[in-house]
mmCIF file of C-alpha atoms in Angstrom:
data_model
loop_
_atom_site.group_PDB
_atom_site.id
_atom_site.type_symbol
_atom_site.label_atom_id
_atom_site.label_comp_id
_atom_site.label_asym_id
_atom_site.label_seq_id
_atom_site.Cartn_x
_atom_site.Cartn_y
_atom_site.Cartn_z
ATOM 1 C CA MET A 1 55.190 95.827 136.715
ATOM 2 C CA THR A 2 58.388 93.769 136.530
ATOM 3 C CA ASN A 3 59.674 92.917 133.076
ATOM 4 C CA PRO A 4 59.688 89.073 132.937
ATOM 5 C CA LEU A 5 62.787 89.084 130.746
ATOM 6 C CA ILE A 6 64.753 91.149 133.259
ATOM 7 C CA ALA A 7 63.413 89.232 136.259
ATOM 8 C CA SER A 8 64.579 85.937 134.765
ATOM 9 C CA ALA A 9 67.906 84.725 136.161
ATOM 10 C CA ALA A 10 68.890 83.818 132.586
ATOM 11 C CA PHE A 11 69.214 87.509 131.672
ATOM 12 C CA ASN A 12 71.774 88.899 134.105
ATOM 13 C CA PHE A 13 73.385 91.322 131.659
ATOM 14 C CA GLU A 14 72.103 94.769 130.727
ATOM 15 C CA ILE A 15 73.374 96.974 127.900
ATOM 16 C CA THR A 16 73.175 100.729 127.467
ATOM 17 C CA ILE A 17 74.307 102.467 124.286
ATOM 18 C CA ASP A 18 74.578 106.265 124.126
ATOM 19 C CA GLY A 19 72.419 106.562 127.252
ATOM 20 C CA LEU A 20 69.617 104.359 125.896
ATOM 21 C CA ASN A 21 69.009 101.254 128.001
ATOM 22 C CA LEU A 22 68.503 98.396 125.555
ATOM 23 C CA GLY A 23 67.425 95.887 128.170
ATOM 24 C CA ALA A 24 68.394 92.432 129.262
ATOM 25 C CA ILE A 25 71.047 90.319 127.555
ATOM 26 C CA SER A 26 71.015 86.527 127.686
ATOM 27 C CA GLU A 27 74.554 85.863 126.472
ATOM 28 C CA VAL A 28 77.821 87.765 126.214
ATOM 29 C CA SER A 29 80.941 86.472 124.479
ATOM 30 C CA GLU A 30 84.345 86.767 126.088
ATOM 31 C CA PHE A 31 86.101 90.102 126.061
ATOM 32 C CA LYS A 32 89.385 89.642 124.314
ATOM 33 C CA MET A 33 91.882 92.437 124.081
ATOM 34 C CA GLU A 34 95.505 91.950 123.176
ATOM 35 C CA LEU A 35 98.425 94.304 123.348
ATOM 36 C CA GLU A 36 100.709 93.983 120.381
ATOM 37 C CA THR A 37 104.418 94.309 121.050
ATOM 38 C CA LYS A 38 107.306 94.661 118.660
ATOM 39 C CA PRO A 39 110.996 94.026 119.310
ATOM 40 C CA LEU A 40 113.268 97.054 119.301
ATOM 41 C CA ALA A 41 117.000 96.356 119.351
ATOM 42 C CA THR A 42 119.324 98.890 120.921
ATOM 43 C CA LYS A 43 123.061 98.604 120.357
ATOM 44 C CA ILE A 44 125.234 99.632 123.273
ATOM 45 C CA GLY A 45 128.916 99.827 122.499
ATOM 46 C CA ARG A 46 130.377 97.620 119.831
ATOM 47 C CA GLN A 47 128.957 94.216 120.757
ATOM 48 C CA LEU A 48 126.143 94.513 123.332
ATOM 49 C CA VAL A 49 122.651 94.527 121.838
ATOM 50 C CA ILE A 50 119.641 94.818 124.130
ATOM 51 C CA THR A 51 116.221 94.008 122.754
ATOM 52 C CA HIS A 52 113.164 95.693 124.287
ATOM 53 C CA GLN A 53 109.512 94.917 123.645
ATOM 54 C CA VAL A 54 107.616 98.111 122.822
ATOM 55 C CA THR A 55 103.880 98.437 122.424
ATOM 56 C CA GLY A 56 102.449 98.987 118.996
ATOM 57 C CA VAL A 57 99.086 100.403 118.007
ATOM 58 C CA LYS A 58 96.310 99.160 120.276
ATOM 59 C CA PRO A 59 94.071 96.984 118.102
ATOM 60 C CA ALA A 60 90.282 97.073 118.255
ATOM 61 C CA ALA A 61 88.472 94.381 120.211
ATOM 62 C CA GLU A 62 84.974 92.972 119.947
ATOM 63 C CA ILE A 63 82.154 91.434 121.922
ATOM 64 C CA THR A 64 79.062 89.551 120.784
ATOM 65 C CA ILE A 65 75.813 89.890 122.702
ATOM 66 C CA THR A 66 72.578 87.933 122.374
ATOM 67 C CA ARG A 67 69.211 89.123 123.620
ATOM 68 C CA PRO A 68 65.508 88.604 122.990
ATOM 69 C CA LEU A 69 64.309 90.885 120.199
ATOM 70 C CA GLN A 70 62.675 93.740 122.117
ATOM 71 C CA ASN A 71 62.854 96.581 119.600
ATOM 72 C CA LEU A 72 64.793 97.535 116.486
ATOM 73 C CA ASP A 73 67.393 99.793 118.147
ATOM 74 C CA LEU A 74 70.354 97.444 117.559
ATOM 75 C CA PHE A 75 69.246 96.692 114.003
ATOM 76 C CA ASN A 76 68.849 100.426 113.283
ATOM 77 C CA TRP A 77 72.359 101.071 114.612
ATOM 78 C CA TYR A 78 73.713 98.333 112.324
ATOM 79 C CA SER A 79 71.754 99.783 109.362
ATOM 80 C CA SER A 80 73.158 103.275 109.983
ATOM 81 C CA CYS A 81 76.648 101.785 109.993
ATOM 82 C CA LEU A 82 75.988 100.127 106.625
ATOM 83 C CA ALA A 83 74.683 103.384 105.184
ATOM 84 C CA SER A 84 77.294 105.798 106.562
ATOM 85 C CA GLY A 85 80.319 103.695 107.493
ATOM 86 C CA PRO A 86 81.592 102.640 110.917
ATOM 87 C CA SER A 87 83.115 105.951 112.012
ATOM 88 C CA ALA A 88 79.819 107.804 111.402
ATOM 89 C CA ALA A 89 78.021 105.256 113.603
ATOM 90 C CA TYR A 90 80.461 105.337 116.568
ATOM 91 C CA LYS A 91 78.717 105.087 119.919
ATOM 92 C CA HIS A 92 79.668 104.680 123.557
ATOM 93 C CA GLY A 93 78.032 102.265 125.942
ATOM 94 C CA SER A 94 78.179 100.103 128.999
ATOM 95 C CA LEU A 95 77.528 96.509 129.910
ATOM 96 C CA LYS A 96 76.419 95.596 133.434
ATOM 97 C CA TYR A 97 76.390 92.161 135.039
ATOM 98 C CA HIS A 98 73.733 91.788 137.757
ATOM 99 C CA ASP A 99 73.233 89.220 140.500
ATOM 100 C CA ALA A 100 70.483 86.600 140.068
ATOM 101 C CA GLY A 101 67.923 88.826 141.819
ATOM 102 C CA TYR A 102 68.827 91.783 139.590
ATOM 103 C CA THR A 103 69.325 93.916 142.712
ATOM 104 C CA LYS A 104 73.101 94.468 142.617
ATOM 105 C CA VAL A 105 75.569 95.253 139.837
ATOM 106 C CA ILE A 106 78.435 92.764 140.173
ATOM 107 C CA ALA A 107 80.588 94.186 137.366
ATOM 108 C CA GLU A 108 80.353 96.964 134.807
ATOM 109 C CA TRP A 109 82.345 97.692 131.663
ATOM 110 C CA THR A 110 82.211 100.789 129.476
ATOM 111 C CA PHE A 111 83.248 100.804 125.843
ATOM 112 C CA ALA A 112 84.016 103.718 123.550
ATOM 113 C CA ASN A 113 84.158 104.386 119.828
ATOM 114 C CA SER A 114 82.208 101.251 119.046
ATOM 115 C CA TYR A 115 80.249 100.163 116.001
ATOM 116 C CA PRO A 116 78.309 97.039 114.993
ATOM 117 C CA LYS A 117 80.275 94.572 112.880
ATOM 118 C CA SER A 118 77.521 92.012 112.287
ATOM 119 C CA TYR A 119 73.851 91.493 113.108
ATOM 120 C CA ALA A 120 71.639 88.384 113.024
ATOM 121 C CA GLN A 121 68.163 87.339 114.135
ATOM 122 C CA THR A 122 67.136 83.802 114.974
ATOM 123 C CA GLY A 123 63.790 82.111 114.925
ATOM 124 C CA ALA A 124 61.931 81.517 118.183
ATOM 125 C CA LYS A 125 63.373 78.787 120.420
ATOM 126 C CA VAL A 126 61.636 76.961 123.235
ATOM 127 C CA GLU A 127 64.692 77.260 125.525
ATOM 128 C CA SER A 128 64.670 81.041 125.088
ATOM 129 C CA GLY A 129 61.027 81.277 126.130
ATOM 130 C CA GLY A 130 59.749 81.338 122.564
ATOM 131 C CA HIS A 131 61.417 84.670 121.841
ATOM 132 C CA THR A 132 63.099 85.623 118.609
ATOM 133 C CA MET A 133 66.707 86.326 119.533
ATOM 134 C CA GLU A 134 69.059 88.895 118.042
ATOM 135 C CA LYS A 135 72.831 88.719 118.044
ATOM 136 C CA ILE A 136 75.143 91.643 117.395
ATOM 137 C CA THR A 137 78.931 91.814 117.341
ATOM 138 C CA ILE A 138 80.237 95.176 118.532
ATOM 139 C CA VAL A 139 83.764 96.358 117.764
ATOM 140 C CA PHE A 140 85.180 98.832 120.284
ATOM 141 C CA MET A 141 88.388 100.831 120.460
ATOM 142 C CA ASP A 142 88.509 101.251 124.237
ATOM 143 C CA LEU A 143 87.229 99.234 127.207
ATOM 144 C CA THR A 144 87.202 100.292 130.853
ATOM 145 C CA VAL A 145 86.284 98.167 133.867
ATOM 146 C CA VAL A 146 84.118 100.431 136.050
ATOM 147 C CA GLY A 147 83.257 98.102 138.903
ATOM 148 C CA GLY A 148 83.404 94.565 140.040
#
């Protein structure tokens, strides 16, 4: 039997965390990663100074996902992070973007050393099919584009 949430064109994203498929996602925030650079001046001779931009420490990035509440897996991950701290709750995962028919993966991203930064549940909304929605912000240290 086809899952009506997955079959809906509104849920083209799928998330997997530590090998556990957590189902369809209705909304994904932008991925934003920035590379910090710092100026480094090098003096050549008595008067010539050349300034180079060198990379600093790669900062963490984050993504926020929204999905219908299907189980408590994301909440439990957030709770374990609260209890033990972010580094104890690090997980790896992937995010896949499917075509409207859910037959082809258009793009896939994997993230590593991630932990939940915030978690929220909403009340049921008519436009979301009457489902209670959950929203989680995931901080990750590394992102790889697998396909697309």
